[in-house]
Coordinates of C-alpha atoms in Angstrom, one line a residue:
Chain A
M985 CA 19.8 14.7 7.0
L986 CA 17.6 16.9 9.1
N987 CA 18.9 17.2 12.6
E988 CA 16.7 17.3 15.7
A989 CA 16.5 21.2 15.8
Q990 CA 15.3 21.2 12.1
I991 CA 12.7 18.6 12.7
I992 CA 11.5 20.5 15.8
A993 CA 11.4 23.7 13.7
R994 CA 9.2 21.9 11.2
L995 CA 6.8 20.7 14.0
E996 CA 6.7 24.1 15.6
K997 CA 5.0 25.4 12.5
F998 CA 2.1 23.1 13.4
F999 CA 2.2 23.5 17.1
P1000 CA 4.1 26.7 17.9
K1001 CA 3.0 27.1 21.5
Y1002 CA 4.1 23.8 23.0
I1003 CA 7.4 22.6 21.8
G1004 CA 10.8 24.0 22.8
D1005 CA 11.4 23.5 26.5
D1006 CA 12.8 20.5 28.3
A1007 CA 9.3 19.4 29.3
A1008 CA 5.8 20.4 28.1
V1009 CA 3.5 22.2 30.4
I1010 CA -0.1 21.2 30.9
K1011 CA -2.0 23.7 33.0
V1012 CA -4.3 21.9 35.3
S1013 CA -5.5 25.0 37.2
A1014 CA -4.5 28.5 37.6
K1015 CA -2.1 27.3 40.3
K1016 CA -1.0 23.9 39.3
S1017 CA 0.6 22.4 36.2
Y1018 CA 1.8 19.1 35.0
L1019 CA 5.1 18.9 33.2
V1020 CA 5.7 16.0 30.8
T1021 CA 8.9 14.9 29.1
K1022 CA 10.0 12.0 27.0
D1023 CA 13.6 10.9 26.3
L1024 CA 14.8 8.0 24.2
L1025 CA 17.9 5.9 24.9
V1026 CA 19.0 3.9 21.9
E1027 CA 21.7 1.2 22.0
D1028 CA 24.9 2.2 20.2
I1029 CA 23.6 5.7 19.9
H1030 CA 23.3 6.8 23.5
F1031 CA 24.8 3.7 25.2
R1032 CA 26.7 0.6 24.6
K1033 CA 25.8 -2.6 26.4
K1034 CA 29.5 -3.5 26.9
Y1035 CA 30.1 -0.8 29.5
F1036 CA 26.5 -0.1 30.7
D1037 CA 25.6 -2.6 33.4
P1038 CA 21.7 -2.9 33.8
L1039 CA 21.8 -0.7 37.0
S1040 CA 23.8 2.1 35.4
L1041 CA 21.5 2.1 32.3
A1042 CA 18.4 2.1 34.5
H1043 CA 19.9 5.0 36.6
K1044 CA 20.7 6.9 33.5
A1045 CA 17.4 6.3 31.7
L1046 CA 15.5 7.6 34.8
H1047 CA 17.8 10.5 35.6
V1048 CA 18.0 12.0 32.1
N1049 CA 14.2 12.3 32.2
L1050 CA 14.1 13.6 35.8
S1051 CA 16.6 16.1 34.7
D1052 CA 14.2 17.5 32.1
L1053 CA 11.7 18.1 34.9
A1054 CA 14.3 19.5 37.2
A1055 CA 15.2 22.0 34.4
M1056 CA 11.8 23.6 34.7
G1057 CA 11.6 23.3 38.4
A1058 CA 9.0 20.5 38.6
K1059 CA 8.7 17.8 41.2
P1060 CA 8.8 14.3 39.5
E1061 CA 5.7 12.3 40.2
F1062 CA 5.1 9.6 37.6
I1063 CA 7.1 7.5 35.1
L1064 CA 6.2 5.3 32.2
C1065 CA 8.8 2.9 30.8
G1066 CA 8.8 1.6 27.2
I1067 CA 11.3 -1.0 26.3
S1068 CA 12.0 -3.0 23.1
I1069 CA 14.1 -6.0 23.8
P1070 CA 16.2 -8.1 21.5
I1071 CA 15.5 -11.8 22.0
S1072 CA 19.0 -12.6 23.4
Y1073 CA 18.9 -9.8 26.0
Q1074 CA 16.5 -11.5 28.5
K1075 CA 18.6 -11.3 31.5
Y1076 CA 20.0 -7.9 30.8
S1077 CA 16.6 -6.4 30.3
T1078 CA 14.8 -8.0 33.2
D1079 CA 17.7 -6.8 35.4
F1080 CA 17.3 -3.4 33.8
L1081 CA 13.5 -3.4 34.6
Y1082 CA 14.1 -4.6 38.2
H1083 CA 16.6 -1.8 38.9
F1084 CA 14.5 0.7 37.1
A1085 CA 11.5 -0.1 39.4
R1086 CA 13.7 0.1 42.5
L1087 CA 15.2 3.4 41.4
C1088 CA 11.7 4.8 40.9
E1089 CA 10.9 3.8 44.4
K1090 CA 14.1 5.5 45.7
E1091 CA 13.3 8.7 43.8
K1092 CA 9.8 8.6 45.1
V1093 CA 8.2 8.5 41.6
I1094 CA 5.5 6.1 40.7
L1095 CA 5.9 3.8 37.7
I1096 CA 2.4 4.0 36.3
G1097 CA 2.8 2.1 33.1
G1098 CA 4.6 1.5 29.9
D1099 CA 5.1 -1.0 27.1
T1100 CA 7.4 -3.9 26.4
T1101 CA 8.0 -5.3 23.0
R1102 CA 10.6 -7.3 21.2
S1103 CA 13.3 -5.6 19.1
P1104 CA 14.9 -6.9 16.0
D1105 CA 18.5 -6.3 17.3
K1106 CA 19.1 -3.3 19.5
L1107 CA 17.8 -2.3 22.9
F1108 CA 15.5 0.8 22.8
I1109 CA 14.3 2.5 25.9
S1110 CA 11.7 5.3 25.9
I1111 CA 10.9 6.9 29.2
T1112 CA 8.1 9.4 29.9
A1113 CA 8.3 11.4 33.1
I1114 CA 5.5 13.5 34.6
G1115 CA 6.0 16.1 37.2
T1116 CA 4.0 18.8 39.0
A1117 CA 4.9 22.5 39.6
L1118 CA 3.2 25.7 40.8
T1119 CA 2.4 27.3 37.4
K1120 CA 3.9 30.6 38.4
N1121 CA 7.3 29.0 39.4
I1122 CA 8.0 27.1 36.2
K1123 CA 11.2 28.3 34.5
Y1124 CA 11.6 28.4 30.7
R1125 CA 14.3 28.9 28.2
S1126 CA 12.7 31.9 26.6
T1127 CA 13.0 34.3 29.4
A1128 CA 16.6 35.3 29.9
E1129 CA 17.2 39.0 29.9
I1130 CA 19.9 41.3 28.9
N1131 CA 22.6 41.8 31.7
D1132 CA 21.6 38.6 33.4
L1133 CA 24.5 36.4 34.6
I1134 CA 24.9 33.0 33.0
C1135 CA 25.3 30.2 35.7
V1136 CA 25.7 26.5 36.0
A1137 CA 25.0 24.2 38.8
G1138 CA 27.0 21.0 38.3
N1139 CA 29.7 19.6 36.2
L1140 CA 30.9 20.7 32.8
G1141 CA 32.5 18.2 30.3
V1142 CA 33.0 15.6 32.9
A1143 CA 30.5 13.0 31.6
H1144 CA 31.9 13.4 28.1
L1145 CA 35.4 12.8 29.5
G1146 CA 34.1 9.6 31.1
L1147 CA 32.5 8.5 27.9
S1148 CA 35.8 9.0 26.1
F1149 CA 37.7 6.8 28.6
F1150 CA 35.2 4.0 27.6
E1151 CA 35.2 4.6 23.9
K1152 CA 39.1 4.8 23.7
S1153 CA 39.3 1.8 26.1
L1154 CA 41.7 3.6 28.4
F1155 CA 42.5 2.7 31.9
G1156 CA 41.7 5.2 34.7
G1157 CA 39.1 8.0 34.7
K1158 CA 37.0 6.0 37.1
K1159 CA 35.4 9.2 38.6
F1160 CA 34.5 10.5 35.2
K1161 CA 33.2 7.3 33.9
K1162 CA 30.9 6.9 36.9
I1163 CA 29.4 10.4 36.2
F1164 CA 28.9 9.5 32.6
L1165 CA 27.2 6.1 33.6
R1166 CA 25.0 7.5 36.4
P1167 CA 24.4 11.1 36.2
D1168 CA 22.3 12.5 39.1
A1169 CA 19.4 14.7 38.0
K1170 CA 19.5 17.9 40.0
V1171 CA 15.9 17.6 41.1
K1172 CA 16.2 19.4 44.4
E1173 CA 18.3 22.2 43.0
G1174 CA 15.9 22.6 40.1
Q1175 CA 12.9 23.0 42.4
W1176 CA 14.8 25.4 44.7
L1177 CA 16.1 27.6 41.8
A1178 CA 12.5 27.6 40.3
N1179 CA 11.3 29.1 43.5
Q1180 CA 13.8 32.1 43.3
S1181 CA 12.3 35.0 41.4
C1182 CA 15.8 36.3 40.5
V1183 CA 16.3 33.2 38.4
T1184 CA 15.1 34.3 34.9
S1185 CA 15.5 31.2 32.8
M1186 CA 16.6 27.6 33.0
M1187 CA 17.4 24.3 31.2
D1188 CA 19.5 21.2 31.7
L1189 CA 22.8 20.5 30.0
S1190 CA 22.3 17.4 27.9
D1191 CA 24.1 18.3 24.7
G1192 CA 26.9 20.5 26.1
L1193 CA 27.1 24.0 27.3
Y1194 CA 27.9 25.7 24.0
I1195 CA 24.9 24.1 22.0
D1196 CA 22.5 24.3 24.9
L1197 CA 23.3 27.9 25.8
K1198 CA 22.8 28.8 22.1
R1199 CA 19.3 27.3 22.3
L1200 CA 18.5 29.2 25.4
C1201 CA 19.7 32.5 23.9
Q1202 CA 17.8 31.7 20.6
Q1203 CA 14.6 31.2 22.5
S1204 CA 15.2 34.3 24.6
K1205 CA 16.2 36.4 21.6
V1206 CA 19.4 37.5 23.3
S1207 CA 23.1 36.6 22.9
G1208 CA 25.3 34.7 25.4
N1209 CA 28.8 35.8 26.4
L1210 CA 31.0 33.2 27.9
E1211 CA 33.9 34.5 29.9
L1212 CA 36.7 31.9 29.4
E1213 CA 38.8 33.1 32.4
R1214 CA 35.9 31.8 34.5
F1215 CA 36.3 28.2 33.3
V1216 CA 38.9 26.7 35.7
P1217 CA 39.3 23.0 35.1
T1218 CA 40.7 21.0 38.0
A1219 CA 44.2 19.4 37.8
D1220 CA 42.5 15.9 37.7
F1221 CA 40.3 17.0 34.8
I1222 CA 43.2 18.6 32.9
S1223 CA 45.5 15.5 33.2
S1224 CA 42.6 13.2 32.2
C1225 CA 41.9 15.4 29.2
N1226 CA 45.6 15.2 28.2
L1227 CA 45.4 11.4 28.5
V1228 CA 42.3 11.3 26.1
G1229 CA 43.8 14.0 23.8
F1230 CA 41.2 16.7 24.6
D1231 CA 41.5 20.4 25.2
P1232 CA 40.1 20.9 28.7
I1233 CA 38.3 24.2 28.1
E1234 CA 36.8 22.9 24.9
T1235 CA 35.6 19.8 26.7
M1236 CA 34.0 22.0 29.3
L1237 CA 32.3 24.0 26.5
T1238 CA 31.1 21.1 24.4
G1239 CA 31.0 17.9 26.4
G1240 CA 27.4 16.7 26.8
E1241 CA 25.4 14.5 29.2
D1242 CA 26.4 16.3 32.4
Y1243 CA 22.8 17.0 33.2
S1244 CA 23.8 20.1 35.1
L1245 CA 21.5 23.1 35.3
L1246 CA 22.1 26.1 33.1
F1247 CA 20.3 29.2 34.4
T1248 CA 20.4 32.9 34.2
V1249 CA 20.0 35.2 37.2
K1250 CA 19.5 39.0 37.7
K1251 CA 22.8 40.6 38.3
A1252 CA 21.8 42.4 41.5
K1253 CA 20.7 39.3 43.2
Y1254 CA 23.4 36.7 42.3
Q1255 CA 25.6 37.0 45.4
K1256 CA 22.8 36.3 47.8
L1257 CA 21.5 33.5 45.6
F1258 CA 25.0 31.9 45.3
S1259 CA 25.6 31.9 49.1
K1260 CA 22.1 30.5 49.8
F1261 CA 22.7 27.8 47.2
K1262 CA 26.1 26.9 48.6
K1263 CA 24.6 26.7 52.1
K1264 CA 21.7 24.5 50.9
F1265 CA 23.5 22.1 48.6
G1266 CA 27.1 22.2 49.7
Y1267 CA 28.7 23.2 46.5
E1268 CA 29.2 26.3 44.4
V1269 CA 27.3 27.7 41.4
K1270 CA 29.5 28.5 38.6
H1271 CA 29.2 32.0 37.2
I1272 CA 30.5 31.7 33.6
G1273 CA 29.3 34.7 31.6
H1274 CA 26.5 37.1 30.9
I1275 CA 23.6 37.9 28.6
S1276 CA 23.7 40.7 26.0
A1277 CA 21.5 42.0 23.2
G1278 CA 21.9 40.3 19.8
S1279 CA 22.1 36.7 19.0
G1280 CA 24.6 33.7 19.1
I1281 CA 27.4 33.0 21.5
R1282 CA 30.6 35.1 22.0
F1283 CA 33.7 34.2 23.9
T1284 CA 36.0 36.6 25.8
R1285 CA 39.0 36.2 27.9
N1286 CA 39.6 39.0 30.4
G1287 CA 37.3 41.3 28.4
K1288 CA 39.0 40.5 25.0
H1289 CA 37.2 38.8 22.3
E1290 CA 38.4 35.3 21.5
A1291 CA 37.5 33.3 18.4
L1292 CA 36.8 29.5 19.1
Q1293 CA 35.9 26.9 16.5
L1294 CA 33.8 24.5 18.5
K1295 CA 32.6 21.1 17.2
P1296 CA 29.4 20.5 19.1
F1297 CA 29.1 17.3 21.1
S1298 CA 27.1 14.5 19.6
H1299 CA 26.4 11.1 21.1
F1300 CA 27.9 8.3 19.0
G1301 CA 25.3 8.9 16.5
E1302 CA 22.9 11.5 17.8
L1303 CA 21.0 13.6 15.2
Chain B
M1438 CA 12.2 -15.4 27.4
L1439 CA 9.8 -13.6 29.7
N1440 CA 6.9 -12.3 27.8
E1441 CA 5.2 -8.9 28.4
A1442 CA 2.7 -10.3 30.9
Q1443 CA 5.5 -11.8 33.0
I1444 CA 7.5 -8.6 33.0
I1445 CA 4.3 -6.7 34.0
A1446 CA 3.7 -9.3 36.7
R1447 CA 7.2 -8.6 38.1
L1448 CA 6.7 -4.9 38.0
E1449 CA 3.4 -5.2 39.7
K1450 CA 5.2 -6.5 42.7
F1451 CA 6.7 -3.1 43.1
F1452 CA 3.9 -1.0 42.0
P1453 CA 0.7 -3.0 42.4
K1454 CA -1.7 -0.2 42.2
Y1455 CA -1.0 1.4 38.9
I1456 CA -0.2 -1.2 36.2
G1457 CA -2.7 -3.4 34.3
D1458 CA -5.1 -1.3 32.3
D1459 CA -4.8 0.2 28.9
A1460 CA -3.8 3.6 30.4
A1461 CA -2.6 4.7 33.8
V1462 CA -4.9 7.0 35.8
I1463 CA -3.7 10.1 37.5
K1464 CA -6.3 11.6 39.7
V1465 CA -6.1 15.5 39.5
S1466 CA -9.2 16.1 41.7
A1467 CA -12.2 14.2 43.0
K1468 CA -13.9 14.8 39.7
K1469 CA -11.2 14.8 37.0
S1470 CA -8.4 12.4 36.1
Y1471 CA -5.7 12.3 33.5
L1472 CA -5.1 9.1 31.7
V1473 CA -1.7 8.3 30.2
T1474 CA -0.6 5.6 27.9
K1475 CA 2.5 4.7 25.9
D1476 CA 2.9 2.4 23.0
L1477 CA 5.9 1.5 21.0
L1478 CA 6.1 0.7 17.3
V1479 CA 9.2 -1.1 16.2
E1480 CA 10.1 -1.7 12.6
D1481 CA 10.1 -5.4 11.7
I1482 CA 8.2 -6.1 14.9
H1483 CA 5.1 -4.0 14.4
F1484 CA 5.4 -2.7 11.0
R1485 CA 7.5 -3.2 7.8
K1486 CA 8.5 -0.2 5.8
K1487 CA 7.9 -1.9 2.5
Y1488 CA 4.1 -1.8 3.0
F1489 CA 3.7 1.0 5.5
D1490 CA 3.8 4.4 3.7
P1491 CA 4.6 7.2 6.1
L1492 CA 1.0 8.4 6.3
S1493 CA -0.3 5.0 7.2
L1494 CA 2.4 4.6 9.9
A1495 CA 1.6 8.0 11.3
H1496 CA -2.0 7.1 11.4
K1497 CA -1.4 3.7 13.2
A1498 CA 1.1 5.2 15.6
L1499 CA -1.4 7.8 16.7
H1500 CA -4.5 5.6 16.7
V1501 CA -3.1 2.7 18.6
N1502 CA -2.4 5.1 21.4
L1503 CA -5.7 6.9 21.1
S1504 CA -7.3 3.5 21.3
D1505 CA -5.8 2.9 24.7
L1506 CA -7.4 6.1 25.9
A1507 CA -10.7 5.2 24.3
A1508 CA -10.7 1.9 26.1
M1509 CA -11.0 3.7 29.4
G1510 CA -13.4 6.2 28.1
A1511 CA -11.0 9.2 28.1
K1512 CA -10.9 12.2 25.8
P1513 CA -7.5 12.4 24.1
E1514 CA -5.8 15.8 24.7
F1515 CA -2.0 15.7 24.3
I1516 CA 0.6 13.7 22.5
L1517 CA 4.3 13.2 22.8
C1518 CA 6.2 11.6 19.9
G1519 CA 9.6 9.9 20.3
I1520 CA 11.3 8.7 17.1
S1521 CA 14.7 7.1 16.5
I1522 CA 15.7 7.4 12.8
P1523 CA 18.2 5.4 10.8
I1524 CA 20.4 7.7 8.8
S1525 CA 19.0 6.5 5.4
Y1526 CA 15.4 7.1 6.4
Q1527 CA 15.4 10.9 6.2
K1528 CA 12.6 11.4 3.8
Y1529 CA 10.5 8.6 5.1
S1530 CA 10.7 9.9 8.7
T1531 CA 10.2 13.6 7.9
D1532 CA 7.1 12.6 5.9
F1533 CA 6.0 10.5 8.9
L1534 CA 6.5 13.5 11.3
Y1535 CA 4.7 15.8 8.9
H1536 CA 1.7 13.4 8.6
F1537 CA 1.8 12.7 12.3
A1538 CA 1.5 16.4 13.2
R1539 CA -1.4 16.8 10.7
L1540 CA -3.2 13.8 12.1
C1541 CA -2.8 15.3 15.6
E1542 CA -4.5 18.4 14.4
K1543 CA -7.3 16.4 12.7
E1544 CA -7.9 14.4 15.9
K1545 CA -7.8 17.7 17.9
V1546 CA -5.0 16.5 20.1
I1547 CA -2.0 18.7 20.9
L1548 CA 1.5 17.5 20.1
I1549 CA 3.3 18.9 23.2
G1550 CA 6.7 17.4 22.8
G1551 CA 8.9 14.4 22.1
D1552 CA 12.4 13.4 21.3
T1553 CA 14.2 12.6 18.0
T1554 CA 17.4 10.6 17.9
R1555 CA 19.3 8.6 15.4
S1556 CA 18.9 4.8 15.3
P1557 CA 21.6 2.3 14.2
D1558 CA 19.3 0.5 11.7
K1559 CA 15.6 0.3 12.5
L1560 CA 12.9 2.9 12.9
F1561 CA 11.6 3.0 16.4
I1562 CA 8.5 5.1 17.4
S1563 CA 7.3 5.7 20.9
I1564 CA 4.1 7.7 21.5
T1565 CA 2.7 8.9 24.7
A1566 CA -0.9 10.0 24.8
I1567 CA -2.6 11.9 27.6
G1568 CA -6.4 12.1 27.9
T1569 CA -8.9 13.4 30.4
A1570 CA -12.0 11.8 32.0
L1571 CA -14.5 12.3 34.7
T1572 CA -13.0 10.0 37.4
K1573 CA -16.4 8.3 38.1
N1574 CA -16.8 7.4 34.3
I1575 CA -13.4 5.6 33.8
K1576 CA -13.8 2.0 32.8
Y1577 CA -11.4 -0.7 33.9
R1578 CA -10.6 -4.3 33.1
S1579 CA -11.1 -5.5 36.6
T1580 CA -14.8 -4.8 37.1
A1581 CA -16.6 -7.3 34.9
E1582 CA -19.3 -9.2 36.9
I1583 CA -20.9 -12.6 36.7
N1584 CA -23.8 -12.8 34.2
D1585 CA -22.6 -9.7 32.3
L1586 CA -22.7 -10.0 28.5
I1587 CA -19.5 -9.9 26.6
C1588 CA -19.6 -7.4 23.7
V1589 CA -17.4 -5.9 21.0
A1590 CA -17.7 -2.7 19.1
G1591 CA -15.8 -3.1 15.9
N1592 CA -14.0 -5.7 13.8
L1593 CA -12.7 -9.1 14.8
G1594 CA -9.8 -10.6 13.0
V1595 CA -10.0 -8.2 10.1
A1596 CA -6.7 -6.4 10.6
H1597 CA -4.8 -9.7 11.0
L1598 CA -6.3 -10.9 7.7
G1599 CA -5.0 -7.7 6.1
L1600 CA -1.5 -8.2 7.6
S1601 CA -1.5 -11.7 6.2
F1602 CA -2.2 -10.5 2.7
F1603 CA 1.0 -8.4 3.0
E1604 CA 3.1 -10.9 4.7
K1605 CA 2.1 -13.6 2.1
S1606 CA 2.5 -11.1 -0.8
L1607 CA -1.1 -12.0 -2.1
F1608 CA -3.2 -9.9 -4.4
G1609 CA -6.5 -8.6 -3.1
G1610 CA -7.7 -8.1 0.4
K1611 CA -7.6 -4.3 -0.1
K1612 CA -10.3 -3.6 2.4
F1613 CA -8.6 -5.8 5.1
K1614 CA -5.1 -4.4 4.3
K1615 CA -6.4 -0.8 4.8
I1616 CA -7.9 -1.7 8.2
F1617 CA -4.5 -3.2 9.3
L1618 CA -2.6 -0.2 8.0
R1619 CA -5.0 2.5 9.3
P1620 CA -7.1 1.3 12.2
D1621 CA -9.4 4.0 13.6
A1622 CA -9.4 4.3 17.4
K1623 CA -13.0 4.1 18.7
V1624 CA -12.6 7.4 20.6
K1625 CA -16.2 8.6 20.4
E1626 CA -17.6 5.1 21.1
G1627 CA -15.2 4.8 24.1
Q1628 CA -16.3 8.0 25.7
W1629 CA -20.0 7.2 25.0
L1630 CA -19.8 3.7 26.5
A1631 CA -17.9 5.0 29.5
N1632 CA -20.8 7.3 30.2
Q1633 CA -23.2 4.3 30.4
S1634 CA -23.4 2.9 33.9
C1635 CA -24.6 -0.5 32.6
V1636 CA -21.1 -1.0 31.0
T1637 CA -19.2 -2.8 33.7
S1638 CA -15.7 -3.1 32.2
M1639 CA -13.8 -2.2 29.0
M1640 CA -10.5 -2.6 27.1
D1641 CA -9.3 -2.4 23.5
L1642 CA -8.5 -5.3 21.4
S1643 CA -4.9 -5.1 20.4
D1644 CA -3.6 -8.6 20.8
G1645 CA -6.8 -10.4 19.8
L1646 CA -10.1 -11.3 21.4
Y1647 CA -9.0 -14.6 23.0
I1648 CA -5.9 -13.3 24.8
D1649 CA -7.4 -9.9 25.7
L1650 CA -10.6 -11.3 27.0
K1651 CA -8.5 -13.7 29.1
R1652 CA -6.7 -10.6 30.5
L1653 CA -10.0 -8.9 31.3
C1654 CA -11.3 -12.0 33.0
Q1655 CA -8.2 -12.5 35.0
Q1656 CA -8.3 -8.9 36.3
S1657 CA -11.9 -9.3 37.1
K1658 CA -11.5 -12.7 38.7
V1659 CA -14.2 -14.3 36.5
S1660 CA -14.4 -16.6 33.5
G1661 CA -15.3 -15.7 29.9
N1662 CA -17.7 -17.8 27.8
L1663 CA -17.6 -17.3 24.1
E1664 CA -20.6 -18.5 22.3
L1665 CA -19.3 -19.6 18.9
E1666 CA -22.6 -19.5 17.1
R1667 CA -22.5 -15.7 17.6
F1668 CA -19.4 -15.4 15.5
V1669 CA -20.7 -14.9 12.0
P1670 CA -18.0 -14.0 9.5
T1671 CA -19.1 -12.3 6.3
A1672 CA -18.7 -14.1 2.9
D1673 CA -16.0 -11.8 2.0
F1674 CA -14.1 -12.5 5.2
I1675 CA -14.5 -16.3 4.7
S1676 CA -13.3 -16.3 1.1
S1677 CA -10.3 -14.2 2.0
C1678 CA -9.5 -16.4 5.0
N1679 CA -9.6 -19.3 2.5
L1680 CA -7.2 -17.6 0.2
V1681 CA -4.7 -17.0 3.1
G1682 CA -5.3 -20.4 4.5
F1683 CA -6.9 -19.4 7.8
D1684 CA -9.8 -20.7 9.7
P1685 CA -12.4 -17.8 9.8
I1686 CA -13.6 -18.3 13.3
E1687 CA -10.2 -18.9 14.7
T1688 CA -8.9 -15.7 13.0
M1689 CA -11.9 -13.8 14.6
L1690 CA -10.9 -15.2 18.0
T1691 CA -7.2 -14.6 17.9
G1692 CA -6.3 -12.0 15.2
G1693 CA -4.9 -8.8 16.8
E1694 CA -4.6 -5.1 15.9
D1695 CA -8.3 -4.5 15.3
Y1696 CA -8.4 -1.9 18.1
S1697 CA -12.1 -2.6 18.6
L1698 CA -13.6 -2.2 22.0
L1699 CA -14.2 -5.2 24.2
F1700 CA -16.7 -4.5 27.0
T1701 CA -19.1 -6.2 29.4
V1702 CA -22.6 -5.0 30.1
K1703 CA -25.3 -5.8 32.6
K1704 CA -27.7 -8.3 31.0
A1705 CA -30.9 -6.4 31.9
K1706 CA -29.7 -3.4 30.1
Y1707 CA -28.1 -4.6 27.0
Q1708 CA -31.0 -4.3 24.6
K1709 CA -31.5 -0.6 25.2
L1710 CA -27.7 0.0 25.1
F1711 CA -27.4 -1.8 21.7
S1712 CA -30.2 0.1 20.1
K1713 CA -28.9 3.4 21.3
F1714 CA -25.4 2.5 20.1
K1715 CA -26.7 1.6 16.7
K1716 CA -28.6 4.8 16.4
K1717 CA -25.6 6.9 17.5
F1718 CA -22.8 5.2 15.6
G1719 CA -24.5 3.5 12.7
Y1720 CA -23.3 0.0 13.3
E1721 CA -24.1 -2.8 15.6
V1722 CA -22.4 -4.0 18.8
K1723 CA -21.6 -7.7 18.6
H1724 CA -22.8 -9.7 21.6
I1725 CA -20.5 -12.7 21.7
G1726 CA -20.7 -14.3 25.1
H1727 CA -21.2 -13.9 28.8
I1728 CA -19.2 -13.8 32.1
S1729 CA -19.4 -16.6 34.6
A1730 CA -17.7 -17.5 37.9
G1731 CA -14.3 -19.3 37.7
S1732 CA -11.4 -18.4 35.6
G1733 CA -10.2 -18.7 32.0
I1734 CA -12.0 -18.7 28.7
R1735 CA -14.6 -21.4 27.7
F1736 CA -16.1 -22.0 24.3
T1737 CA -19.7 -23.3 23.5
R1738 CA -21.6 -23.8 20.3
N1739 CA -25.4 -23.7 20.9
G1740 CA -24.9 -24.4 24.6
K1741 CA -22.5 -27.3 24.1
H1742 CA -18.9 -27.2 25.2
E1743 CA -16.4 -27.1 22.4
A1744 CA -12.6 -27.6 22.8
L1745 CA -10.5 -25.2 20.8
Q1746 CA -6.7 -25.1 20.7
L1747 CA -5.9 -21.5 19.9
K1748 CA -2.5 -20.1 19.1
P1749 CA -2.5 -16.6 20.3
F1750 CA -1.7 -13.8 17.9
S1751 CA 1.6 -12.2 18.0
H1752 CA 3.0 -9.5 15.8
F1753 CA 6.0 -10.6 13.7
G1754 CA 8.1 -10.7 16.8
E1755 CA 6.0 -9.4 19.7
L1756 CA 6.9 -10.6 23.2

């Protein structure tokens, strides 16, 4: 079966200019642009009703879309919500819509429309988010440069660990489960990073660091070097990985749905950026590697090449 | 179960200003607005794969969204396509995407993004369409006035008749089936009508004249009077209705999915408008009734009240 990347590659033949980033850019004027993104959430592919209460699903549906806007540095403004509802899901879906509307208010985005229909058996949610940005500040995937540092703002592998606690019906992992259920889009961080000229490229981490960095490098026509000694899992993360049967470093590299921000920064400027970021947001940016010439992703540990066979993250049944 | 109208009514409590028309209006400047709409197409609710070839489905998915923009007088500009694909539908869905991209080219709209995911069992399509309009020209549902004439540009009941030929596995009805499979959004007509100041309100006919006019009247706080002697089905339509077991007038009143334009026009100006329309588009606008004070829909035949019990159109399983 064609996967999403192959389908996008086909579509790019028709519309080469517009597809490939987290959100599409519509230039309104020389200064201002609208950014538009659309993400689907499908029952038993992206979520299971048995562990997603309506509030968590509403939170996730909204934030995965806000995250796409954050990834390009946009300010979220408007939301459209499409939902297809199985006949037996009345209470669940009206609760979902109630919470979704409240969360839009909380995030100061305006719910401007949508569509509700019946569904034969599964719940389908389709959100469109529209944001604004100064055209000159928008960050893309295609602009990473050789010698830039590769950085992440946010978690790595944590949401996937949470998902695994649910899927394996294990006790514990409460902290990780919550991050999986209700990821917070890094909207403020995205806008702030977009405003820094030393940040050369950006995207959000929805499918896992390994596969998403590969995409960024492909679009930028460079290669990514991940320095494994920089991946330092917490004791809590390690013990929970052990419980689930995961390798902690591999989980950090491939686990999806963290909705952290992956970005590259000019080497000469990173120290100043990191300290300003920490002061502003209260947590540290992770520096995890650097950009080189070539293509693909390489791994090193203390300067020595290391071969890793990684199985990219997929949702239960994502393409 | 709550229907779409009830869900929208709930959402309107939170966001009263933005929901209720065919598309949402985002004012970019005093002059220009963006209009955004989103329509879902769900397998076995809105279409069945057995009689929707991929080209027809692509056509319909695009045009039902373009129709929402047409209904407010907007020029379609951008499209996002979300699709959830069951694992066994690879050829069907890549054919769909191929045709969808080609049709976007044909309609001169730019496919700027989307999302593809797997689906557990049914094909699910979510399109977002974005158009532009001069803010002052945009037509709404809420602005019909007493004594305006009620008019329709396009078919009434024809698509539903086509659907019934499919659903009842009857031979014939080719012309009607085609209109059901591949409705053409009245994009040019919508823009032209929006430019006429004598047109006081407008919407598209997706759920059938009776229910859609009721919505328009509700939003405009007026009542609609349908003059049944003005509904003149063709011989072909009558004989096909007989074959399917439908009453022709009732089918014209309740059949959905024609994607015609329903609009109201100032009485003093309608003759000039009608002749200009005919000259420009080569077919006649139907004048089918008038607006009065009050609420709801009334039926008359040659001036005499007539009681009709209508069962509103629904898709196979629309809310």
